[in-house]
Coordinates of C-alpha atoms in Angstrom, one line a residue:
Chain A
M110 CA 155.5 71.2 85.0
K111 CA 155.5 73.0 88.3
T112 CA 155.9 76.4 86.8
L113 CA 153.2 75.7 84.3
S114 CA 150.6 74.8 86.9
R115 CA 151.6 77.9 88.9
Q116 CA 151.1 80.1 85.9
K117 CA 147.8 78.4 85.2
S118 CA 146.5 79.0 88.7
F119 CA 147.7 82.6 88.6
A120 CA 145.9 83.2 85.4
R121 CA 142.8 81.6 86.7
R122 CA 142.9 83.7 89.9
S123 CA 143.4 87.0 88.1
F124 CA 140.6 86.1 85.8
L125 CA 138.2 85.4 88.7
Q126 CA 139.2 88.6 90.4
L127 CA 138.6 90.5 87.2
G128 CA 135.3 88.9 86.7
A129 CA 134.2 89.5 90.2
A130 CA 135.3 93.1 90.1
G131 CA 133.5 93.6 86.8
L132 CA 130.3 92.1 88.2
V133 CA 130.3 94.3 91.2
A134 CA 131.1 97.4 89.2
T135 CA 128.3 96.8 86.7
A136 CA 125.6 95.4 89.0
L137 CA 125.8 97.9 91.8
P138 CA 125.3 101.2 90.2
L139 CA 122.7 99.8 87.8
R140 CA 120.5 98.5 90.5
A141 CA 120.8 101.5 92.7
A142 CA 119.9 103.8 89.8
A143 CA 116.8 101.8 88.9
D144 CA 115.5 101.8 92.4
A145 CA 116.1 105.6 92.9
A146 CA 114.4 106.3 89.5
D147 CA 111.3 104.3 90.4
A148 CA 110.9 106.1 93.7
D149 CA 111.6 109.5 92.1
A150 CA 109.1 108.8 89.4
A151 CA 106.5 107.9 92.1
I152 CA 107.2 111.2 94.0
R153 CA 106.9 113.2 90.8
E154 CA 103.6 111.5 89.9
I155 CA 102.1 112.3 93.3
F156 CA 103.4 115.8 93.9
G157 CA 104.5 117.1 90.5
D158 CA 107.9 118.1 89.4
K159 CA 109.0 120.2 92.4
P160 CA 112.3 120.4 94.2
L161 CA 112.6 118.2 97.3
N162 CA 114.1 119.9 100.4
E163 CA 115.9 117.7 103.0
G164 CA 114.6 117.9 106.5
R165 CA 111.4 118.6 108.5
V166 CA 110.2 115.1 107.9
S167 CA 111.2 112.2 110.2
V168 CA 110.7 108.5 109.5
K169 CA 110.8 106.1 112.4
L170 CA 111.3 102.4 111.5
P171 CA 112.8 99.5 113.5
P172 CA 116.5 98.9 112.6
I173 CA 115.7 95.2 111.9
A174 CA 112.4 93.8 110.8
E175 CA 112.1 90.0 111.1
N176 CA 109.0 89.9 108.9
G177 CA 108.6 92.2 105.9
N178 CA 104.9 91.6 105.8
S179 CA 104.2 94.0 108.6
V180 CA 106.7 96.7 109.7
A181 CA 105.6 99.5 112.0
I182 CA 106.4 103.0 110.6
T183 CA 105.8 106.5 112.0
V184 CA 106.2 109.5 109.8
A185 CA 106.1 113.0 111.4
A186 CA 106.5 116.4 109.8
E187 CA 107.4 119.6 111.6
S188 CA 104.6 122.1 111.2
L189 CA 102.6 124.5 113.3
M190 CA 99.4 123.0 111.8
S191 CA 97.8 126.4 111.9
P192 CA 95.1 127.5 109.4
D193 CA 97.8 129.1 107.2
D194 CA 100.8 126.8 107.8
Y195 CA 100.0 123.1 107.7
V196 CA 100.9 119.8 106.1
R197 CA 98.7 119.1 103.1
R198 CA 99.9 115.6 102.2
I199 CA 102.3 113.0 103.4
A200 CA 103.5 110.1 101.1
I201 CA 105.3 106.9 102.0
I202 CA 107.6 105.7 99.2
S203 CA 109.4 102.4 99.0
P204 CA 112.2 102.2 96.4
R205 CA 112.2 98.3 96.4
N206 CA 108.6 97.2 96.6
P207 CA 106.8 96.2 93.3
I208 CA 104.8 99.5 93.6
A209 CA 106.9 102.4 94.9
E210 CA 104.0 104.3 96.3
V211 CA 102.8 102.8 99.6
A212 CA 100.3 105.3 100.8
V213 CA 99.4 109.0 100.5
F214 CA 97.7 110.7 103.5
K215 CA 95.8 113.9 103.2
L216 CA 95.8 116.1 106.3
G217 CA 94.7 119.6 107.0
P218 CA 95.0 122.3 109.6
R219 CA 92.5 120.4 111.7
A220 CA 94.8 117.5 112.2
G221 CA 96.6 119.4 115.0
K222 CA 99.7 117.2 114.7
A223 CA 101.3 116.0 111.4
E224 CA 102.1 112.5 112.5
I225 CA 100.9 109.1 111.2
S226 CA 101.7 105.6 112.2
T227 CA 100.8 102.5 110.2
R228 CA 102.3 99.1 109.2
I229 CA 103.7 98.5 105.8
R230 CA 105.0 95.7 103.7
M231 CA 108.7 95.7 102.7
A232 CA 110.1 93.5 99.9
G233 CA 113.6 93.4 101.3
T234 CA 116.1 95.7 103.1
Q235 CA 115.7 99.3 101.9
R236 CA 115.6 102.9 102.8
I237 CA 111.9 104.0 103.1
R238 CA 111.3 107.6 102.0
A239 CA 108.6 110.0 103.1
V240 CA 107.6 113.3 101.5
A241 CA 105.5 116.0 103.0
E242 CA 103.8 118.7 101.0
L243 CA 103.2 121.9 103.1
S244 CA 100.4 124.4 102.5
D245 CA 102.8 126.7 100.8
G246 CA 103.5 124.0 98.2
T247 CA 107.0 123.2 99.2
L248 CA 108.1 119.5 99.5
W249 CA 110.2 118.1 102.3
H250 CA 111.9 114.8 102.4
G251 CA 113.0 112.3 105.1
S252 CA 114.0 108.7 105.1
A253 CA 115.0 105.7 107.3
S254 CA 116.3 102.3 106.5
T255 CA 115.4 98.8 107.9
V256 CA 117.1 95.5 107.5
V257 CA 114.4 93.0 106.5
T258 CA 115.2 89.4 107.3
L259 CA 112.2 87.9 105.7
A260 CA 110.8 89.8 102.7
A261 CA 107.1 90.3 102.0
C262 CA 105.7 89.1 98.6
L263 CA 107.9 86.0 98.6
I264 CA 106.0 84.0 101.2
G265 CA 102.5 84.1 102.6
Chain B
M22 CA 81.7 91.9 107.9
A23 CA 85.0 93.0 108.8
T24 CA 86.0 93.6 112.4
I25 CA 86.8 97.2 113.1
R26 CA 88.6 98.4 116.3
I27 CA 88.8 102.0 117.2
A28 CA 90.7 103.5 120.1
A29 CA 89.7 107.2 120.7
P30 CA 88.9 109.3 123.7
D31 CA 85.3 109.6 124.7
T32 CA 85.7 113.1 126.0
A33 CA 88.1 115.9 125.2
S34 CA 88.5 119.6 126.0
A35 CA 87.9 122.1 123.1
G36 CA 91.1 122.6 121.1
E37 CA 92.8 119.5 122.4
V38 CA 94.7 117.4 119.9
I39 CA 93.4 113.8 120.3
E40 CA 94.9 110.6 119.1
L41 CA 92.8 108.3 116.9
K42 CA 93.8 104.7 116.4
V43 CA 91.9 102.5 114.0
L44 CA 92.2 98.9 112.8
I45 CA 90.2 97.1 110.2
Q46 CA 90.3 93.4 109.5
H47 CA 91.2 93.0 105.8
P48 CA 93.7 90.7 103.9
M49 CA 95.1 93.6 101.7
E50 CA 95.9 90.9 99.2
T51 CA 98.7 92.3 97.0
G52 CA 98.1 90.3 93.8
Y53 CA 101.7 89.2 93.8
R54 CA 101.3 86.0 95.9
S55 CA 100.5 82.5 94.7
G56 CA 98.2 80.2 96.5
P57 CA 98.8 76.5 97.4
D58 CA 97.6 75.5 93.9
G59 CA 100.3 77.7 92.3
K60 CA 97.7 80.1 90.9
R61 CA 98.1 83.8 91.6
I62 CA 95.8 85.2 94.3
E63 CA 93.8 88.1 93.0
R64 CA 94.5 91.5 94.3
D65 CA 92.0 92.7 96.9
I66 CA 92.8 95.9 98.8
I67 CA 91.2 98.8 100.6
E68 CA 91.8 101.8 98.4
T69 CA 90.7 104.7 100.5
F70 CA 90.1 105.5 104.2
E71 CA 88.3 108.7 105.2
V72 CA 87.5 110.3 108.5
T73 CA 84.8 112.9 108.8
Y74 CA 84.3 115.0 111.9
D75 CA 82.3 118.2 112.5
G76 CA 81.2 118.4 108.9
E77 CA 84.6 118.1 107.3
T78 CA 87.1 115.5 106.1
V79 CA 89.8 115.6 108.7
F80 CA 92.0 112.7 107.5
E81 CA 92.1 110.8 104.3
A82 CA 94.4 108.0 103.0
D83 CA 95.0 106.5 99.6
L84 CA 96.3 103.0 100.1
Q85 CA 98.4 100.7 97.9
P86 CA 99.2 97.0 98.4
G87 CA 102.3 98.2 100.3
I88 CA 100.1 98.6 103.4
A89 CA 100.2 95.5 105.6
A90 CA 97.2 93.2 106.1
N91 CA 94.7 94.4 108.7
P92 CA 95.6 98.1 108.1
I93 CA 96.1 100.1 111.3
F94 CA 96.4 103.9 111.4
T95 CA 97.3 106.2 114.2
F96 CA 96.7 109.9 113.5
Y97 CA 95.6 113.1 115.2
T98 CA 92.8 115.6 115.1
R99 CA 91.8 118.7 117.1
A100 CA 88.7 118.4 119.1
T101 CA 86.2 121.1 118.1
T102 CA 82.6 120.2 118.9
S103 CA 80.8 117.3 120.4
G104 CA 79.6 114.9 117.7
P105 CA 80.3 111.7 115.8
I106 CA 83.6 111.0 114.2
V107 CA 82.9 108.8 111.1
F108 CA 85.5 106.4 109.8
K109 CA 84.9 104.9 106.4
W110 CA 87.0 102.4 104.4
T111 CA 86.3 101.8 100.7
G112 CA 87.6 98.7 98.9
Q113 CA 88.8 98.4 95.3
D114 CA 85.4 97.0 94.1
G115 CA 83.4 99.8 95.8
E116 CA 82.4 97.9 98.9
S117 CA 82.7 100.0 102.1
W118 CA 82.7 99.7 105.8
S119 CA 82.1 102.4 108.3
E120 CA 82.1 103.0 112.0
T121 CA 81.2 105.9 114.2
H122 CA 82.7 107.1 117.5
D123 CA 81.0 109.7 119.6
L124 CA 83.2 112.4 121.0
T125 CA 82.0 114.7 123.8
V126 CA 83.8 118.0 123.9
E127 CA 83.7 119.8 127.3

């Protein structure tokens, strides 16, 4: 009787472990892929199918946001902002919001400085991405993540 | 009429990069929320924001519901000549609000 119950509990434990591992293994990559695909699709829709270069764009976000309804963000791109070398557009992309595109800003050589601050909504903890299109047509990418304690869209 | 707040310098020297900070009172309703009666609240957002200065558009923004309520923007422009800087917001149904700030360039 004793051995039987031990066997039983062992079987149950291993079953649970298997189940949990299986869940983690299937759920994680699937969700991450869907998120990335949405954000990538939004970037392609805005800028066309061009390669993204890492760097030159910095995103400033608070490490923790208590309220996802209003999170301060600053996006800056390194550029001379001269008549022949300037930032044409800057896009803010959220991989987890219902609409991946948050805003697209059009700048020009007259901006003097390629930096924008605003407040955005965040539907949960995520890595916000920013893409800058320079006057030579190249795309540059930067990102920053924030832990959101209270997500937008769920409450008022 | 929406309340508009603008923080911008009144005077600047030619060629100086000036900071412009604008806020407009607007719910930027996403269309994803439900009201107290359980019904979905209709989407109501500002779609474009445009800044004209010295005969040219110097800054433009296409907005989505991902922008927080009472949208605030801080951005920069190079002071060229004295004149009005015109800020204009356009809502999804075509309604628009605008405000002018006079800049003197010395």
